[in-house]
PDB file of C-alpha atoms in Angstrom:
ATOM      1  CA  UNK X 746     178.754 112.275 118.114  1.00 47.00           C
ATOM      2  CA  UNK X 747     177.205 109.340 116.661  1.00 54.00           C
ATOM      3  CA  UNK X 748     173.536 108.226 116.989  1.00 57.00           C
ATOM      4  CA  UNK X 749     172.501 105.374 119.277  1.00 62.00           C
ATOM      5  CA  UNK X 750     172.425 102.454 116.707  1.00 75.00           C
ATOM      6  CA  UNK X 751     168.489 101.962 118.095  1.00 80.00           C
ATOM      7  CA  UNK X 752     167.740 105.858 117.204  1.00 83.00           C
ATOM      8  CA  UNK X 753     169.768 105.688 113.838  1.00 81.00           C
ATOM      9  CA  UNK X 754     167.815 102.194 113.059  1.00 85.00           C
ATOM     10  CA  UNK X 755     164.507 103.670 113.721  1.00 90.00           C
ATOM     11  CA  UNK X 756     165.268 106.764 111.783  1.00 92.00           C
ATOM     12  CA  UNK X 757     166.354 104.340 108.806  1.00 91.00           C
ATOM     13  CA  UNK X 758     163.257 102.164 109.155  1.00 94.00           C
ATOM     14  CA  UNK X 759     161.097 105.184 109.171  1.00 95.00           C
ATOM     15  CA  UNK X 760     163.345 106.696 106.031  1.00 96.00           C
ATOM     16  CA  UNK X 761     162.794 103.402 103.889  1.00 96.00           C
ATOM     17  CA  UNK X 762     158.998 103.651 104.240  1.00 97.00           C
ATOM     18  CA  UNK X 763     158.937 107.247 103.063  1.00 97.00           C
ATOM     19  CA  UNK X 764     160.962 106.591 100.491  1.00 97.00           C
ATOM     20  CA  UNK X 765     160.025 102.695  99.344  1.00 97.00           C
ATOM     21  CA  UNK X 766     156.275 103.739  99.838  1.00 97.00           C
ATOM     22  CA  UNK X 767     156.079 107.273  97.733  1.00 96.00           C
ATOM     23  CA  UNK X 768     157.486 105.779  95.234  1.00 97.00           C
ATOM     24  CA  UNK X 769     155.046 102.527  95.399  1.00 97.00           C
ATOM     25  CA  UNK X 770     152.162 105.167  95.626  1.00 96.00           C
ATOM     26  CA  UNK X 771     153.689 106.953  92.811  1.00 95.00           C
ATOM     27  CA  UNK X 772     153.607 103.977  90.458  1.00 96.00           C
ATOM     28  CA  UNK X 773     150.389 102.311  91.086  1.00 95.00           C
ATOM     29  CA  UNK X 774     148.640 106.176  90.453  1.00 92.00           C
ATOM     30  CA  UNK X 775     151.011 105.637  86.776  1.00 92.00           C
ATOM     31  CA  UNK X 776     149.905 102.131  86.458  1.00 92.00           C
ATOM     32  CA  UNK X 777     146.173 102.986  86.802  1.00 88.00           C
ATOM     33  CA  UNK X 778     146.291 105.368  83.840  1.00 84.00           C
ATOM     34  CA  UNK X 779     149.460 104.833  81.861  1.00 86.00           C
ATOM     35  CA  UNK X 780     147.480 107.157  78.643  1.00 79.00           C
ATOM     36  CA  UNK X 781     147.629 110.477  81.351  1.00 80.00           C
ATOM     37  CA  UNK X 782     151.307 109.294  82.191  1.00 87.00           C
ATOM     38  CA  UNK X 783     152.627 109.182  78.211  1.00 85.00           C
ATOM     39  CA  UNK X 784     150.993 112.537  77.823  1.00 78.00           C
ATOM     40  CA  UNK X 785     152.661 114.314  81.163  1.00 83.00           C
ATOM     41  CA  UNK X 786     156.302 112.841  79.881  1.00 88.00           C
ATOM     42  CA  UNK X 787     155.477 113.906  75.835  1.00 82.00           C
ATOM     43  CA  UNK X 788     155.022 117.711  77.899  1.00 78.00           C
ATOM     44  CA  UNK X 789     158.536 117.584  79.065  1.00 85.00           C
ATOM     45  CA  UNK X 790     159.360 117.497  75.254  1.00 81.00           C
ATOM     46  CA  UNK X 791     162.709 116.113  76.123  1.00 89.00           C
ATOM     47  CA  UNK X 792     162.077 112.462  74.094  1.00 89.00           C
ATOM     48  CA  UNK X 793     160.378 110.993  70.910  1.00 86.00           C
ATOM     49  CA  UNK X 794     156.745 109.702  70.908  1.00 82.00           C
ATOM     50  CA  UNK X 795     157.703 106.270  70.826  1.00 87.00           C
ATOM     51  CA  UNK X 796     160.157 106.250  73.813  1.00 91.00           C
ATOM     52  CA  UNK X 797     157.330 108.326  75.325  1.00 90.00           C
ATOM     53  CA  UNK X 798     154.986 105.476  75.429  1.00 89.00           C
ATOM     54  CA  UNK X 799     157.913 103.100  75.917  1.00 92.00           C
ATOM     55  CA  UNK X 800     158.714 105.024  79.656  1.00 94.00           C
ATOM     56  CA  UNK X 801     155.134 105.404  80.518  1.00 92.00           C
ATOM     57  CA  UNK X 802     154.606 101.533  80.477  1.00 93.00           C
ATOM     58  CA  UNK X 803     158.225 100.206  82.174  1.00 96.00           C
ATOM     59  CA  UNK X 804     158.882 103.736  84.383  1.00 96.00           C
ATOM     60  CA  UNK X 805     155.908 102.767  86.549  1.00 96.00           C
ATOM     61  CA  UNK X 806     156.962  98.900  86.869  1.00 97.00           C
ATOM     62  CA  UNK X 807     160.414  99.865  87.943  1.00 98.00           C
ATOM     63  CA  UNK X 808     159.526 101.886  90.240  1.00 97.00           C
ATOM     64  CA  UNK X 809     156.826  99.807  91.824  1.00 98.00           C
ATOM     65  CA  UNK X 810     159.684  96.838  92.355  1.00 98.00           C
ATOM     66  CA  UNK X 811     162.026  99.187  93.162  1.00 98.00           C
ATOM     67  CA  UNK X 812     159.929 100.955  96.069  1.00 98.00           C
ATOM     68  CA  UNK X 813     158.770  97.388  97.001  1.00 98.00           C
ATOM     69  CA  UNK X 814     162.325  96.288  97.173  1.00 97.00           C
ATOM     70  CA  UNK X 815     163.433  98.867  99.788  1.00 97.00           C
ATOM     71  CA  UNK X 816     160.186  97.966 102.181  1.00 97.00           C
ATOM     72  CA  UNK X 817     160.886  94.742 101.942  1.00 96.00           C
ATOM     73  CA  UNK X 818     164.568  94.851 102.381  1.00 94.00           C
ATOM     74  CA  UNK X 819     165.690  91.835  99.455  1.00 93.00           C
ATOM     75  CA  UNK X 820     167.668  93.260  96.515  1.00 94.00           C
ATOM     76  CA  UNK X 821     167.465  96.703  98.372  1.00 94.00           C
ATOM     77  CA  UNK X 822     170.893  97.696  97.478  1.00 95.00           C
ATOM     78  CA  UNK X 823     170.539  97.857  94.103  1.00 96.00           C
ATOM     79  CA  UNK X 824     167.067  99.237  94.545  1.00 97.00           C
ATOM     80  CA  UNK X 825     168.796 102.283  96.463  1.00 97.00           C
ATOM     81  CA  UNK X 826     171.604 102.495  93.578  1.00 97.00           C
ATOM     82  CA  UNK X 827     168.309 102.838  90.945  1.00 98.00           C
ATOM     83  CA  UNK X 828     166.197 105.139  92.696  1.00 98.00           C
ATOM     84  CA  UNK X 829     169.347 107.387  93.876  1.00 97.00           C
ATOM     85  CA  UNK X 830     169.859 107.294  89.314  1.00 97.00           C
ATOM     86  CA  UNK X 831     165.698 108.122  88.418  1.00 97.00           C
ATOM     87  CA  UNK X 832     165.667 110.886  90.983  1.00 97.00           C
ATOM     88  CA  UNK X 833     168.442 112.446  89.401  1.00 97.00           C
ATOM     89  CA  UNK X 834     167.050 112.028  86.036  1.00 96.00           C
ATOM     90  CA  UNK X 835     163.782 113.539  87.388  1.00 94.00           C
ATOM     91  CA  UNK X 836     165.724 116.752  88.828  1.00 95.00           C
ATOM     92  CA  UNK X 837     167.203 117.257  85.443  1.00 95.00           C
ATOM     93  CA  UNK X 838     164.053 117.071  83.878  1.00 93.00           C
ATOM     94  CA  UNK X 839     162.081 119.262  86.139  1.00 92.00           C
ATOM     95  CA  UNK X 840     165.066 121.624  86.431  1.00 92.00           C
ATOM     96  CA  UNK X 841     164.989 121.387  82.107  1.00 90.00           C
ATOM     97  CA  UNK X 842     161.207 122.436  81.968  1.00 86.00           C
ATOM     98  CA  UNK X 843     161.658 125.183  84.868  1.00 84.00           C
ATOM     99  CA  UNK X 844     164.502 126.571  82.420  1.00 85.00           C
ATOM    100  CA  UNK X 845     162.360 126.362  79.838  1.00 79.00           C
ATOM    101  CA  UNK X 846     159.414 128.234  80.994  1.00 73.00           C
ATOM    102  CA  UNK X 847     157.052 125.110  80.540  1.00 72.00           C
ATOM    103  CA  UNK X 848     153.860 124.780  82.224  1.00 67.00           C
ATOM    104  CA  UNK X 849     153.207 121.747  82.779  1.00 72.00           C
ATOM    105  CA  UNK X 850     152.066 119.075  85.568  1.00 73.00           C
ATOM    106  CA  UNK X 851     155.713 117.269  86.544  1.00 80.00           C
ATOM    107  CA  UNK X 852     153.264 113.411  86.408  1.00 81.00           C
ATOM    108  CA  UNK X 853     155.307 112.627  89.387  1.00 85.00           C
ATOM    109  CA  UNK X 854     152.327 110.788  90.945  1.00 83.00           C
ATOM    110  CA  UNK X 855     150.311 110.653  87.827  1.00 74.00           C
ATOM    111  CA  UNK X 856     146.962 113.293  87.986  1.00 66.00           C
ATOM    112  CA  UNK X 857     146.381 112.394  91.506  1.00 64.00           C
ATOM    113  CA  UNK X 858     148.557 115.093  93.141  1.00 68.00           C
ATOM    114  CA  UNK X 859     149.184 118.494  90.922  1.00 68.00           C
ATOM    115  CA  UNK X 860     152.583 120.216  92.275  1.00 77.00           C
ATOM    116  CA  UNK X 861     154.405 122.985  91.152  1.00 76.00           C
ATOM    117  CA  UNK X 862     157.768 122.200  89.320  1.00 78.00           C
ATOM    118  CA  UNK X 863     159.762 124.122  91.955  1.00 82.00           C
ATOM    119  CA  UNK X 864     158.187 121.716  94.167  1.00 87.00           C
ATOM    120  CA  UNK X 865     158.839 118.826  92.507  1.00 90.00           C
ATOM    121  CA  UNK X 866     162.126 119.362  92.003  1.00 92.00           C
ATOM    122  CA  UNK X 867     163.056 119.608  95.968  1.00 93.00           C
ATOM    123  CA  UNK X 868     160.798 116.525  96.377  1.00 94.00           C
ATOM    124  CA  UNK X 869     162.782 114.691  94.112  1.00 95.00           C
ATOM    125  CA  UNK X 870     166.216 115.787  95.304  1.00 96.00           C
ATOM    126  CA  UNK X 871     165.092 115.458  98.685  1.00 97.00           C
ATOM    127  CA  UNK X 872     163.946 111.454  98.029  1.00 97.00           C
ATOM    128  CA  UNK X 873     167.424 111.389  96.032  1.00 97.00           C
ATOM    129  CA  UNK X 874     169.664 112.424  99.049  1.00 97.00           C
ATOM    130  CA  UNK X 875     167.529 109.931 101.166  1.00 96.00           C
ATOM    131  CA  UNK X 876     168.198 106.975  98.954  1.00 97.00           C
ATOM    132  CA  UNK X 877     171.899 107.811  98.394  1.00 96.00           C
ATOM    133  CA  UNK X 878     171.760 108.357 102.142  1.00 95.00           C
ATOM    134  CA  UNK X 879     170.100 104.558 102.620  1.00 96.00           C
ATOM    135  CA  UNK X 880     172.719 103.115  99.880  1.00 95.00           C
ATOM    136  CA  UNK X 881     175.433 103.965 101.727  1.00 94.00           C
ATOM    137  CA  UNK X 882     174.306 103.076 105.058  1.00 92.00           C
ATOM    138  CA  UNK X 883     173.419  99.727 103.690  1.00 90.00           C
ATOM    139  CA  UNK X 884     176.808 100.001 101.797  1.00 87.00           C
ATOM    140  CA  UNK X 885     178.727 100.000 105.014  1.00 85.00           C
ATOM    141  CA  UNK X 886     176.503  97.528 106.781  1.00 81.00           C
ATOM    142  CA  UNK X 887     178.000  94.334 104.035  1.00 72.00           C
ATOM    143  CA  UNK X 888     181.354  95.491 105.112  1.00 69.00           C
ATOM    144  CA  UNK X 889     182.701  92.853 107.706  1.00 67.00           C
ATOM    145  CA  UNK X 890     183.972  94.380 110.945  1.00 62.00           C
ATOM    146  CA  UNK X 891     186.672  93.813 112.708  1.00 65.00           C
ATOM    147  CA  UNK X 892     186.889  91.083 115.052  1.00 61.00           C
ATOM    148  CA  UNK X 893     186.702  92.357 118.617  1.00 55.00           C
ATOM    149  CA  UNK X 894     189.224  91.186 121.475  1.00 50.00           C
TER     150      UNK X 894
ATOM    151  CA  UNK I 496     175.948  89.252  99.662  1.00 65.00           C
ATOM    152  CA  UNK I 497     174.738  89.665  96.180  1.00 78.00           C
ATOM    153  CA  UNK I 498     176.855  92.282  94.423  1.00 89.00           C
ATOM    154  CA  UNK I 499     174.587  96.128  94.002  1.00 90.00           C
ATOM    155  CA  UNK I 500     174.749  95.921  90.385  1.00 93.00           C
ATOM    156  CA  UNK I 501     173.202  92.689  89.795  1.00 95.00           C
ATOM    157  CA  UNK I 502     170.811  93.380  92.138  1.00 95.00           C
ATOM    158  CA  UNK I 503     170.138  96.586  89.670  1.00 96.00           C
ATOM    159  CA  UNK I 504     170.051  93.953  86.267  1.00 96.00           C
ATOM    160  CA  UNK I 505     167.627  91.619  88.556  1.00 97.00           C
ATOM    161  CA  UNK I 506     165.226  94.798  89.281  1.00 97.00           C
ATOM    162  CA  UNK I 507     165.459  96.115  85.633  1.00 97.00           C
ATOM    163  CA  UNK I 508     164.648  93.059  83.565  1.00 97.00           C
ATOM    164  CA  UNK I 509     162.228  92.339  86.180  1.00 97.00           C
ATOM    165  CA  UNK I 510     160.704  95.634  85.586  1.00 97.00           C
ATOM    166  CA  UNK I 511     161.068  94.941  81.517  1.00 96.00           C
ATOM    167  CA  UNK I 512     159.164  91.720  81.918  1.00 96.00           C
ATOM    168  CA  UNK I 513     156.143  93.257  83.791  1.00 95.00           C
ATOM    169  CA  UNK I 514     155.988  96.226  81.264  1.00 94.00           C
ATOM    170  CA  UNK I 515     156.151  93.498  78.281  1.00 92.00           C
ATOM    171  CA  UNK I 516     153.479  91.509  80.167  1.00 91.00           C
ATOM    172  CA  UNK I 517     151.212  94.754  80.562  1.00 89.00           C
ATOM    173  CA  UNK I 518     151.591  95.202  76.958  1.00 84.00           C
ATOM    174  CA  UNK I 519     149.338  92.867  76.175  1.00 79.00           C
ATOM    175  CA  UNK I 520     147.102  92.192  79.580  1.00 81.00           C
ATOM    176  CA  UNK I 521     146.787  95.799  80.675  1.00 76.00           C
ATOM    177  CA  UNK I 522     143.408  97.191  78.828  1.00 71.00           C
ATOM    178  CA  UNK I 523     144.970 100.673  79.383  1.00 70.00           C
ATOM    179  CA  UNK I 524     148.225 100.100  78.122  1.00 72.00           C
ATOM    180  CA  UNK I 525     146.988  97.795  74.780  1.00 63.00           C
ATOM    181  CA  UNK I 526     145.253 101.108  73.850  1.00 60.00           C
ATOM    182  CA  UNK I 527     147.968 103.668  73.664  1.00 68.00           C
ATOM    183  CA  UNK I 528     149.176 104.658  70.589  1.00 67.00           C
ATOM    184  CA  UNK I 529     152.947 104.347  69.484  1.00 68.00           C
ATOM    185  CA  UNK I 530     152.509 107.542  66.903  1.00 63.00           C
ATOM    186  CA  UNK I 531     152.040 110.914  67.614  1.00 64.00           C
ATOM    187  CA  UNK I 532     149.036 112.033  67.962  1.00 63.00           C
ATOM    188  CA  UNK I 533     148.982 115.594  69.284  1.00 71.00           C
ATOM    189  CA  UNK I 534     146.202 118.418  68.465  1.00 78.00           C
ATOM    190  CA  UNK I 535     146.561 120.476  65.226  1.00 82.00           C
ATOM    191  CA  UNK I 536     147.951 123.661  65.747  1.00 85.00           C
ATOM    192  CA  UNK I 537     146.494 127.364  64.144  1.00 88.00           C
ATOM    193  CA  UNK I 538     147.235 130.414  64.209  1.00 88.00           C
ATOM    194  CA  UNK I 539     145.176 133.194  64.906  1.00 89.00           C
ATOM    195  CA  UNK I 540     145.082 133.947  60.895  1.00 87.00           C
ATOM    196  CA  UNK I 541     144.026 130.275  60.230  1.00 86.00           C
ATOM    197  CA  UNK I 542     141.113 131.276  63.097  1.00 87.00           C
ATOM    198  CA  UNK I 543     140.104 134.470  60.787  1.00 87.00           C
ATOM    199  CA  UNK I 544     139.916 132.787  57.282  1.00 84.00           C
ATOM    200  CA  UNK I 545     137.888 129.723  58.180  1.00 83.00           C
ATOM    201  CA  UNK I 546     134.228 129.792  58.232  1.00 84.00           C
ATOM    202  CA  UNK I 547     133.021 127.182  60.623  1.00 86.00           C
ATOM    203  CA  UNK I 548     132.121 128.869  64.491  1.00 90.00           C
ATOM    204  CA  UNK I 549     134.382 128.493  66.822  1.00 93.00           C
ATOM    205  CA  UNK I 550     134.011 127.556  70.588  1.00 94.00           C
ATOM    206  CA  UNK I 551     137.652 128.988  72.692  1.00 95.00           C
ATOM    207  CA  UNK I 552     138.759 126.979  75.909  1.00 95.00           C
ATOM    208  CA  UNK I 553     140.984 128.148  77.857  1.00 94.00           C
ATOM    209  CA  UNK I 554     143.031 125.844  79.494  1.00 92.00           C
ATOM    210  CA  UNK I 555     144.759 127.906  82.783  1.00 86.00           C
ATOM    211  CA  UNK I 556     143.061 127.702  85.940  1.00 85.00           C
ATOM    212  CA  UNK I 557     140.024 129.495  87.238  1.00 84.00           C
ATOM    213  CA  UNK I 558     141.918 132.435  88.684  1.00 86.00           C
ATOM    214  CA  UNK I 559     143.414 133.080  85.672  1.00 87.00           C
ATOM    215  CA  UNK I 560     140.147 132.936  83.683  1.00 90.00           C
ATOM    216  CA  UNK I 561     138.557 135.021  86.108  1.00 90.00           C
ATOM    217  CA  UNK I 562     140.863 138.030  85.023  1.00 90.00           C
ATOM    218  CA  UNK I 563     140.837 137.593  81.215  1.00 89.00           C
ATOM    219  CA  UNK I 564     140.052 135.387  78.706  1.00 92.00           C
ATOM    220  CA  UNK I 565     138.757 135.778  74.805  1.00 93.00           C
ATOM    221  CA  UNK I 566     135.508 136.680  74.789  1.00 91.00           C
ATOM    222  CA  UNK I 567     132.700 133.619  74.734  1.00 91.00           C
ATOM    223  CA  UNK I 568     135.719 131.183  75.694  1.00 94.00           C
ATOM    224  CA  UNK I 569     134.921 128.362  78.439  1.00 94.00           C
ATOM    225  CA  UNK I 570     137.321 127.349  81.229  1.00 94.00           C
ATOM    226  CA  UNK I 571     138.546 124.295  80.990  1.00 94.00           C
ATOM    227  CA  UNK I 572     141.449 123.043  82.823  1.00 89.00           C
ATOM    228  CA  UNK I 573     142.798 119.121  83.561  1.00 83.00           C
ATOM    229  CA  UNK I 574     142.217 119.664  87.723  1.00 81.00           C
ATOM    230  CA  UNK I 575     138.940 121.047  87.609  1.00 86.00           C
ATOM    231  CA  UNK I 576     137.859 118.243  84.858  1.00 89.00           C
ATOM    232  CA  UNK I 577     134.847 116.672  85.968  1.00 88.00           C
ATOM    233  CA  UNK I 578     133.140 119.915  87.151  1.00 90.00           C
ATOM    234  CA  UNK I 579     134.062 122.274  84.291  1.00 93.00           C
ATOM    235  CA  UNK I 580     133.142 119.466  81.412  1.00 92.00           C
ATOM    236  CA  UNK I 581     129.634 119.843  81.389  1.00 93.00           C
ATOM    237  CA  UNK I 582     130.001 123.941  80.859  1.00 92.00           C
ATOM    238  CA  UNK I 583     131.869 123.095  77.742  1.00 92.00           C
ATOM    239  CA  UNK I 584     129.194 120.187  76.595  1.00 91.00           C
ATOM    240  CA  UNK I 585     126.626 122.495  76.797  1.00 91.00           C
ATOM    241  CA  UNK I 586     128.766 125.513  74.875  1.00 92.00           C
ATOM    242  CA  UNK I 587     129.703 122.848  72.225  1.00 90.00           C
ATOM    243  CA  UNK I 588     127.113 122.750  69.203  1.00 87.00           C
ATOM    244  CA  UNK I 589     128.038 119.866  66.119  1.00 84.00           C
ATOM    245  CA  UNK I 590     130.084 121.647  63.368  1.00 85.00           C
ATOM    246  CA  UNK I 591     131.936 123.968  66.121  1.00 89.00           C
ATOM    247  CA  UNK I 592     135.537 123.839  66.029  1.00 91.00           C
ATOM    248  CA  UNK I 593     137.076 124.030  69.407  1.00 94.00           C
ATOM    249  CA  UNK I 594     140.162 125.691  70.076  1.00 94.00           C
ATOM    250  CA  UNK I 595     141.897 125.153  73.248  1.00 94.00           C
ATOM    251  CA  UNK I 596     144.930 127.658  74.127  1.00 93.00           C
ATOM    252  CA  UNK I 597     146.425 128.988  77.344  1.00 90.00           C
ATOM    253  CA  UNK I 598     148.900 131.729  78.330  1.00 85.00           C
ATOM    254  CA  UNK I 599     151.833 131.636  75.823  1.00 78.00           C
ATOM    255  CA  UNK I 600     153.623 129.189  73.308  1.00 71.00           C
ATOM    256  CA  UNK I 601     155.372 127.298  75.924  1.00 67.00           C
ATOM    257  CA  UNK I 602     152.870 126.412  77.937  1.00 75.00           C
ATOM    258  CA  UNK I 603     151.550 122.727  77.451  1.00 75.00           C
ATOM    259  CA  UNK I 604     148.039 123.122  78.951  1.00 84.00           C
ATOM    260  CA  UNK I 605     146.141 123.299  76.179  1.00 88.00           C
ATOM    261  CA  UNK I 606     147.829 120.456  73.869  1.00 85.00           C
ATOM    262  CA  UNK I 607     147.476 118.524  77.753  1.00 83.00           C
ATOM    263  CA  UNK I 608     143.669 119.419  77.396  1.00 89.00           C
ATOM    264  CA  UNK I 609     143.111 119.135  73.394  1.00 90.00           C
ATOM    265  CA  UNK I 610     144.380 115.633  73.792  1.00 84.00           C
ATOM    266  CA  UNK I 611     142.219 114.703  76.501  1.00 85.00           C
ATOM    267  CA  UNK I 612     138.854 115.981  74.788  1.00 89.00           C
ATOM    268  CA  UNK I 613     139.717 113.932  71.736  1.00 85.00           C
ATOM    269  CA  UNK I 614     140.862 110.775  73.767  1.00 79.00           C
ATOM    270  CA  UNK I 615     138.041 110.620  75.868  1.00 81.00           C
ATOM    271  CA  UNK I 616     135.410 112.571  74.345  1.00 82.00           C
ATOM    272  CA  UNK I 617     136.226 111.340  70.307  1.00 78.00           C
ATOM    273  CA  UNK I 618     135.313 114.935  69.653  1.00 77.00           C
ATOM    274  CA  UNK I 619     136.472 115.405  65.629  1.00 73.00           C
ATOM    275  CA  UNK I 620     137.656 119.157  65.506  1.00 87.00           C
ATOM    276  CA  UNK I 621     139.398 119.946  68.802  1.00 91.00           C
ATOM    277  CA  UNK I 622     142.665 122.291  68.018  1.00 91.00           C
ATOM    278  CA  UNK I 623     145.355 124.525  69.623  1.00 91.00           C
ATOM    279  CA  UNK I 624     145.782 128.234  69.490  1.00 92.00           C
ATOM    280  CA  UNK I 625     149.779 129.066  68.595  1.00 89.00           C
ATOM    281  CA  UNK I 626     150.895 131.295  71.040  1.00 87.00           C
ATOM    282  CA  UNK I 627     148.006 131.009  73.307  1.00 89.00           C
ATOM    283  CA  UNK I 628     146.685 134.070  74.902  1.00 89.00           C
ATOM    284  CA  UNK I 629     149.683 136.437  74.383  1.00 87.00           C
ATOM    285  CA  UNK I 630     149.323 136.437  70.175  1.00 88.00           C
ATOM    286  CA  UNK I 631     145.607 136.771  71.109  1.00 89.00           C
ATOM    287  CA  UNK I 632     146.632 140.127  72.890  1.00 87.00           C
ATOM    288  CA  UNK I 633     149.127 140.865  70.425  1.00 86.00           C
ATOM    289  CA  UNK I 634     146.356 140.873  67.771  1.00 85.00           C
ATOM    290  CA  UNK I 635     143.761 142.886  69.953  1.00 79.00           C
ATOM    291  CA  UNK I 636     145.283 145.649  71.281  1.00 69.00           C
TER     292      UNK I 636
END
């Protein structure tokens, strides 16, 4: 049975602000101290120093704009489509280290909060579902409907 | 409607232009350094030969420290920072070499922690143990 379109609104309202805002919170913690971010993603030993430092300075920025996009609801769409892509990346990456045996803080929200990887990695395939979830919900909205008689 | 993946190419050169921007505004970001700059690494027969003392850190948490750790070493991890620093400041004597390890050679802990002494700190000799803890044990059995 489907949801009452008020219940399945509210529950999509409340879903943006989790998702737009921890990733908003996320960034600003990255922005503050971009030095502790480079180091977290040089851990993950996955890229070369320069791309290192090149991520730790536009990661934060596009994910600020992107989380700020979904609360706000303009370009949102292809907010969804970009967060729905970087959560997947960080799953891969988390899942990577995990494999690895490397201990090491994931930087998800820069020093400020230390998780465990396994931790991490449901947190970011959680947020992932929800903004594939939000994608195609908004998807479907831009889809004219039929005219009524 | 705008079409998903321009709305993507909007966000992402958006994003590129405020990273570019930060480049050169952002005091934090101006200061970071585009080549590597990681902690030397030694081994525990590089520790033996040289002459200078030598202060240990050990860079796993409390818990861990509490069960076994090379003898003299201070605990030092990147949560407990700002109350475990001043144990180490008052351990550290000029002409000491500090060398940071933690449990094994995968774990990143003590390059996290050797990088952060000599970032903030500008402490000259601050190195990494190669294999941590278990080569230690390996050695002392």
């Amino acid at each position: 049975m489907a949801a009452d379109p008020p219940v399945e609104n509210a529950v999509s309202w409340l879903c943006r602000v989790i998702l737009g805002g921890a990733f908003v919170v996320a960034a600003t913690f990255k922005l503050l101290d971009p030095a502790a971010f480079a180091v977290d993603i040089g851990h993950y030993h996955l890229l070369p120093h320069p791309a290192t430092i090149a991520l730790a300075v536009y990661l934060p920025w596009l994910e600020l704009l992107s989380g700020a996009a979904v609360l706000i609801r303009r370009v949102d769409r292809g907010a969804l489509l970009i967060l729905t892509v970087l959560c997947g990346i960080f799953c891969v990456a988390l899942a990577s280290a995990w494999i690895r045996g490397l201990d090491i803080e994931c930087g998800c929200f820069g020093h400020a909060v230390a998780t465990p990887s396994v931790v991490a990695l449901g947190r970011s395939l959680a947020l992932g579902l929800l903004a594939l979830w939000l994608y195609r919900r908004r998807r479907d909205e831009a889809v004219p409907k039929p005219a009524s008689r | 409607m705008m079409n998903p993946l321009r709305e993507c190419f909007i966000l992402l050169t958006a994003s590129a232009l405020a990273a570019a921007l930060s480049l050169g505004l952002h005091p934090k970001v101006a200061g970071l350094s585009w080549t590597e700059s990681s902690a030397a690494e030694v081994s525990l027969e590089d520790v033996a030969r040289g002459t200078r003392p030598v202060l240990w850190v050990y860079a796993r948490p409390a818990e861990a420290y509490r069960q076994s750790h090379i003898p003299g070493a201070v605990s030092l991890t990147e949560k407990a920072w700002e109350q475990q620093l001043p144990d180490l400041l008052v351990a550290w004597k000029p002409g000491t070499v500090i060398l940071v390890y933690c449990d094994s050679p995968a774990c990143g802990a003590s390059q996290a922690v050797a990088q952060r002494l000599q970032r903030e700190l500008t402490l000259p000799d601050v190195q990494v143990l190669k294999g941590g803890w278990t080569s230690w044990q390996q050695t002392h059995r």
